[in-house]
Steps between C-alpha positions, in 0.01 A plus 500: 500500500301740718190294438679181595630658818151613592373144451769353724428763765130414490579131517702553815208678661265223395728235642501666843217354697301332222567142598439509872209260500742215443624528854192327644608171366880521536485654846281227633728255323779639714280465806439134432869443449545632853210285627726205434711609795220439749561240770204574725190286446216724384151373428301690239131426555268450205362814345126544527298376203820412316605234749383231256770616261775364722690206351324166552824333603578764763574348838447657842852392604753776437858386434625847413363849550492546122255213454183690592622799302554281193155347536353846531685629191398197292137547598519870416657435159245234409219728613640790295537297179157342531303810597679820393519606133586868541503785752525875538656674801678804635863437587687718748873448521801634685839368405861561596724510193877548524461580869238772448136460602301628203169688540175307527343419164137409432405318182187356339550140386316273260619140464352223285612138480515300180312171471784265410740395773867497403616137543848615601395744773152357581374860496279710277633789287394850609392829348571811708389863494636759747416867550673720757260697720741660749726691541359781285826538311454149360120483477387373162806286430384173338659167410362193325670162487345191341712192549625371163367796298705784346813284522426484873568874533297734717356821357504810718455875491562783743244736646428853378667634186729197477192283460514559126798266488458126558796265525546124479748358750624155593379444858850434635675773304696768684241768422205286604669407826604854586376573854348153538606186682314245284380461139137485398546141379479383862155648548196325636354310791530171313874541447537609860336188638699276265822653629389446859448130439814449291732669744329361805541141378863556410606696808297345779811346659665834581558642847333707771253786495162566656168496314207665671140510376221733603138446409249776423749761389372733228597678180236753406168326556642150450563256786849354473739256660826675583813285468822643644850364459750616762874435491678516833842505333606651165676178397458124514735210422390255231728210399795683649427822312376828644170622357402865546133582546377806313254620762437492871121499466270413210122523497245359257123545525283227344135563419333230710201456269666519158845361590694777326781719637391861562814646657868422534760701693856433609742682729881508513722427794551801732822684420573543870366319809280798586373566147169384357490271195464686170223425253636322194181453301127512553227407253129520570206390283178690563151478349563171322213381282531149356348356180379836367503386138808675360539476121776548244398866471618556858854419383497679164694823449229606255239503778350853481483515880880489515758762417733304270 
């Protein structure tokens, strides 16, 4: 019984913070859902050498502010599927969970796409490796999840002495979700872009907001397009029903050359008229290298470079 209790205790520690990479895709999914509330016409110019990737049937006439955003997202998704097989990066995240803003966490990420596209989702399966770098108290924590393998469970271990224990968890289980907003199953740029298109097409008829774009912003050494969504009111009326917006300001930075999101942040509504908006979530990709040639060994718990 003591041994079992120790295992559960270790599992709880593993669950806290191990799945944070998933937020990149779900968070931006939420952003796109809010994009659908835009009523201001916004033109997104073509992006450098990737301008040829824009849909052939795109038209310069804009009937809705979401139209150029949808064209942009479709081009980015097509570009990603055609050109990007894998990537490594450093992810920095800050996230408010149950009203509390958790400390900043830095993680090393490896992600590899499968070859076959799922006919139901039109997306490739993913293999994921994560290692916590900061804070020091969590440094060395690792998690591996390969879609469809190990009964679709992730494998994780804590840092330090607890690293001798590895646990298998369902991604959406209570322990795996402890201290996290989103499961690891929603991970990846490809899933992110698919959600943007799906929700944008469905929700493009919704009501007012402001979309603002800024060229030549930057994340690290990468030149980005900054897209901001601003809500003037916390609610809107859709088909006679009141819809509450979840943020007053959302920001997403798109790498202008590679058409991938590098940062997403959202802010709550001020609690009082004189208060500043509070950060809800912020996720930043740094040092992304694409098509590095990741192999199955990069997602194997028996890899001698790992601590499983």
